[in-house]
Short mmCIF file of C-alpha atoms in Angstrom, two decimals:
data_model
loop_
_atom_site.label_atom_id
_atom_site.label_comp_id
_atom_site.label_asym_id
_atom_site.label_seq_id
_atom_site.Cartn_x
_atom_site.Cartn_y
_atom_site.Cartn_z
CA MET B 9 12.22 20.80 -6.90
CA GLN B 10 8.46 21.79 -5.54
CA ASP B 11 6.69 20.77 -2.99
CA ARG B 12 3.91 17.44 -3.06
CA ARG B 13 2.03 15.39 -1.67
CA GLY B 14 2.97 11.99 -0.49
CA LEU B 15 0.78 8.62 -2.31
CA LEU B 16 -0.66 5.56 -0.46
CA ILE B 17 0.89 3.48 -2.08
CA ILE B 18 -1.14 -0.08 -2.07
CA LEU B 19 0.95 -3.40 -2.89
CA SER B 20 -1.44 -6.45 -3.13
CA SER B 21 -0.05 -10.64 -4.14
CA PRO B 22 -0.83 -13.93 -3.82
CA SER B 23 1.11 -15.48 -1.54
CA GLY B 24 4.09 -16.51 -3.29
CA ALA B 25 4.12 -13.85 -6.30
CA GLY B 26 7.30 -11.92 -4.84
CA LYS B 27 4.28 -9.01 -3.46
CA SER B 28 7.19 -8.37 0.00
CA THR B 29 11.07 -8.78 -2.14
CA LEU B 30 8.91 -6.13 -4.37
CA ALA B 31 8.66 -4.05 -1.37
CA LYS B 32 12.31 -3.43 0.36
CA ARG B 33 13.18 -3.14 -3.23
CA LEU B 34 11.43 -0.38 -3.20
CA MET B 35 12.48 0.81 0.17
CA ALA B 36 15.97 0.31 -0.11
CA TRP B 37 15.23 2.74 -3.91
CA ASP B 38 13.41 5.43 -1.61
CA GLU B 39 14.53 6.18 1.96
CA GLY B 40 11.44 7.93 2.01
CA LEU B 41 9.05 5.64 1.14
CA LYS B 42 7.25 5.18 4.93
CA PHE B 43 6.06 1.18 5.72
CA SER B 44 2.87 2.28 6.86
CA VAL B 45 2.66 0.73 10.66
CA SER B 46 -0.61 -0.97 11.50
CA ALA B 47 -2.68 -1.63 14.60
CA THR B 48 -3.47 -4.56 16.70
CA THR B 49 -5.33 -5.97 19.57
CA ARG B 50 -2.72 -9.45 19.77
CA ALA B 51 -0.73 -8.95 22.64
CA PRO B 52 3.44 -7.42 21.83
CA ARG B 53 5.60 -10.71 21.08
CA GLU B 54 9.36 -10.69 22.63
CA GLY B 55 11.45 -7.29 21.45
CA GLU B 56 7.96 -5.64 19.50
CA GLU B 57 7.21 -1.52 20.62
CA HIS B 58 4.68 0.01 19.82
CA GLY B 59 4.98 2.12 17.12
CA ARG B 60 7.43 -0.06 15.83
CA GLU B 61 5.69 -3.05 14.26
CA TYR B 62 2.85 -2.20 15.55
CA TYR B 63 0.40 0.20 17.15
CA PHE B 64 -0.55 -2.04 20.29
CA LEU B 65 -4.00 -1.70 20.88
CA GLU B 66 -7.23 -2.46 23.37
CA GLU B 67 -10.06 -4.37 22.03
CA LYS B 68 -12.94 -0.89 22.40
CA GLN B 69 -9.78 1.55 21.64
CA PHE B 70 -9.90 -0.57 18.16
CA LYS B 71 -13.07 -0.57 17.36
CA ASP B 72 -13.96 3.06 18.66
CA MET B 73 -11.60 4.21 16.24
CA VAL B 74 -13.49 2.08 13.23
CA THR B 75 -16.36 3.94 14.59
CA ASP B 76 -14.66 7.07 14.37
CA GLY B 77 -13.43 6.94 10.83
CA GLN B 78 -9.98 7.07 12.12
CA MET B 79 -9.44 3.61 10.16
CA LEU B 80 -7.64 3.36 6.32
CA GLU B 81 -8.77 -0.24 6.84
CA HIS B 82 -9.09 -2.77 9.27
CA ALA B 83 -9.61 -7.13 9.09
CA HIS B 84 -10.47 -9.77 12.36
CA VAL B 85 -7.68 -12.34 11.26
CA PHE B 86 -7.66 -15.23 13.75
CA GLY B 87 -8.86 -13.94 16.58
CA ASN B 88 -7.73 -10.29 16.57
CA PHE B 89 -8.17 -6.76 15.12
CA TYR B 90 -6.30 -5.88 12.10
CA GLY B 91 -5.55 -1.85 10.97
CA SER B 92 -4.42 1.32 9.15
CA PRO B 93 -4.33 4.23 11.86
CA ALA B 94 -5.58 7.47 9.27
CA GLY B 95 -3.96 9.91 11.45
CA PRO B 96 -0.61 8.57 11.42
CA VAL B 97 -1.11 8.37 7.19
CA LYS B 98 -2.65 11.50 6.46
CA GLU B 99 0.31 13.28 8.02
CA THR B 100 3.10 11.26 6.71
CA ILE B 101 1.69 12.65 3.15
CA ASP B 102 0.73 15.96 3.80
CA ALA B 103 4.85 15.71 4.91
CA GLY B 104 5.65 14.68 1.41
CA ARG B 105 6.56 11.21 2.07
CA ASP B 106 4.55 8.06 0.45
CA VAL B 107 3.17 4.99 2.44
CA LEU B 108 3.93 1.74 1.08
CA PHE B 109 0.22 -0.08 2.14
CA ASP B 110 0.80 -4.12 2.48
CA VAL B 111 -2.68 -5.15 2.40
CA ASP B 112 -5.42 -7.64 0.10
CA TRP B 113 -7.91 -6.75 -2.04
CA GLN B 114 -10.68 -5.74 1.13
CA GLY B 115 -8.25 -3.85 2.13
CA GLU B 116 -7.37 -2.29 -1.42
CA ILE B 117 -11.63 -1.73 -0.98
CA GLN B 118 -11.33 0.24 2.43
CA ILE B 119 -8.94 2.82 1.10
CA ARG B 120 -10.27 3.64 -1.73
CA ASN B 121 -13.76 4.06 0.15
CA SER B 122 -11.58 6.33 2.77
CA ASP B 123 -11.46 10.12 2.39
CA LEU B 124 -7.44 9.86 1.55
CA ALA B 125 -8.94 7.58 -2.07
CA LYS B 126 -7.86 10.68 -4.32
CA HIS B 127 -3.50 9.96 -2.89
CA ALA B 128 -3.84 6.24 -3.67
CA LEU B 129 -2.40 4.29 -6.03
CA SER B 130 -2.78 0.57 -5.88
CA ILE B 131 -0.56 -2.33 -7.85
CA PHE B 132 -1.45 -5.77 -7.48
CA ILE B 133 1.32 -8.46 -8.50
CA LEU B 134 0.55 -11.91 -10.49
CA PRO B 135 2.46 -14.53 -10.71
CA PRO B 136 3.65 -15.38 -14.84
CA SER B 137 1.64 -18.87 -14.07
CA ILE B 138 -0.16 -20.63 -11.33
CA THR B 139 2.20 -23.46 -11.89
CA GLU B 140 5.44 -21.35 -11.10
CA LEU B 141 3.19 -19.43 -8.35
CA ARG B 142 2.87 -23.53 -6.67
CA ARG B 143 7.21 -23.63 -7.54
CA ARG B 144 7.59 -20.61 -5.43
CA LEU B 145 6.05 -21.64 -2.33
CA GLU B 146 7.61 -25.13 -2.22
CA THR B 147 11.08 -24.20 -2.66
CA ARG B 148 10.61 -21.72 0.14
CA GLY B 149 10.71 -25.11 2.00
CA GLN B 150 8.17 -23.47 5.03
CA ASP B 151 5.22 -25.39 4.79
CA ASP B 152 4.40 -29.07 4.09
CA ALA B 153 2.13 -29.64 1.35
CA ALA B 154 -1.50 -29.44 3.74
CA VAL B 155 -0.49 -26.03 4.06
CA ILE B 156 0.66 -24.87 0.24
CA ASN B 157 -2.67 -26.32 -1.31
CA LYS B 158 -4.84 -24.25 1.83
CA ARG B 159 -2.33 -21.04 -0.30
CA MET B 160 -2.95 -21.89 -3.34
CA GLN B 161 -6.80 -21.64 -2.98
CA LYS B 162 -6.84 -18.85 -1.12
CA SER B 163 -3.87 -17.15 -4.13
CA TRP B 164 -6.89 -17.85 -6.47
CA ASP B 165 -9.31 -15.99 -4.17
CA GLU B 166 -6.23 -13.27 -4.14
CA ILE B 167 -6.50 -13.26 -8.40
CA SER B 168 -9.99 -12.61 -8.62
CA HIS B 169 -9.73 -9.76 -7.82
CA TRP B 170 -6.92 -8.27 -9.91
CA GLY B 171 -10.11 -6.02 -11.73
CA SER B 172 -10.10 -3.71 -8.92
CA TYR B 173 -6.67 -2.37 -9.23
CA ASP B 174 -5.01 0.99 -10.80
CA TYR B 175 -2.00 -1.40 -12.09
CA VAL B 176 -1.37 -4.90 -12.88
CA LEU B 177 2.03 -6.20 -12.98
CA VAL B 178 3.18 -9.64 -14.14
CA ASN B 179 6.29 -10.33 -12.10
CA ASP B 180 7.47 -12.67 -14.65
CA ASP B 181 11.33 -11.47 -13.72
CA LEU B 182 12.06 -9.66 -10.80
CA ASP B 183 14.23 -6.73 -12.15
CA ALA B 184 12.26 -5.93 -14.52
CA THR B 185 9.00 -5.94 -12.27
CA GLU B 186 10.93 -3.62 -9.93
CA ALA B 187 12.10 -0.86 -12.47
CA ARG B 188 8.16 -1.18 -13.51
CA LEU B 189 7.19 -0.13 -10.20
CA LYS B 190 9.17 2.55 -10.63
CA THR B 191 8.52 4.24 -13.08
CA ILE B 192 4.61 3.84 -12.09
CA ILE B 193 5.32 4.95 -8.79
CA GLU B 194 7.28 8.64 -10.38
CA ALA B 195 4.80 9.39 -13.14
CA GLU B 196 2.01 9.15 -9.56
CA ARG B 197 3.90 11.04 -7.84
CA LEU B 198 3.44 13.93 -10.39
CA ARG B 199 -0.28 13.79 -10.36
CA ARG B 200 -1.84 17.31 -10.46
CA GLU B 201 -3.75 15.72 -6.88
CA GLN B 202 -0.72 15.40 -6.24
CA GLN B 203 0.91 18.58 -6.11
CA PRO B 204 -1.58 21.60 -4.41
CA TRP B 205 1.58 24.08 -5.75
CA LEU B 206 0.47 24.06 -8.79
CA GLN B 207 -2.56 26.11 -8.14
CA ASN B 208 -0.77 28.89 -6.74
CA HIS B 209 1.28 28.65 -9.81
CA VAL B 210 -0.98 29.40 -12.21
CA ARG B 211 -2.51 32.09 -10.30
CA GLN B 212 0.95 33.51 -10.65
CA LEU B 213 0.96 32.89 -14.22
CA GLN B 214 -2.67 34.82 -14.67
CA SER B 215 -1.82 37.71 -12.45
CA GLU B 216 0.86 38.28 -14.95
CA TYR B 217 -0.74 37.71 -17.99
CA GLU B 218 -2.76 40.63 -16.55
CA ASP B 219 -0.01 42.80 -16.41
CA THR B 220 0.88 42.32 -19.76
CA GLN B 221 -2.46 43.06 -20.74
#
């Protein structure tokens, strides 16, 4: 098989729609798929390593990278900065591996406006219904009613931006949604932009054609 360039695969969804489970299944499906490691200005927690869970940066270093265009996307959350360094992503896709991003709609827009936008594939996961979304959040058993209500409010804000994505899937059946995701990724890997070897191949065809004239 000819070499290809990797994709920036963006998965977004409201909390409870199944994005994390689908991301884990994709990583198990393709061992070459790399999960994007974010940078953050927060302090490392016990057991975390620089470059594994996060790239731990000083605030000035982080802001300098944003100013220099070295962050594909970034946000300020609960007093700390988070972002996706462009360098490691570019190295990975140039090596022919896909990079999986778990970002919200704001991150998706920033990546769409980056220098690597032509290699981006964005997919939004919708729940089958608001009732089912709340049920999933409640059955987790992780949050009280007040927290769940806040998550539901944030979920609707996320859902309202579905129209900016390349693909939108309704996760009414996890196995079926996983299968559709794989189909999308396999097709997108064949995009002309993802196969730089094609240009040389066409030149070779042209040369062979001219030799026969």
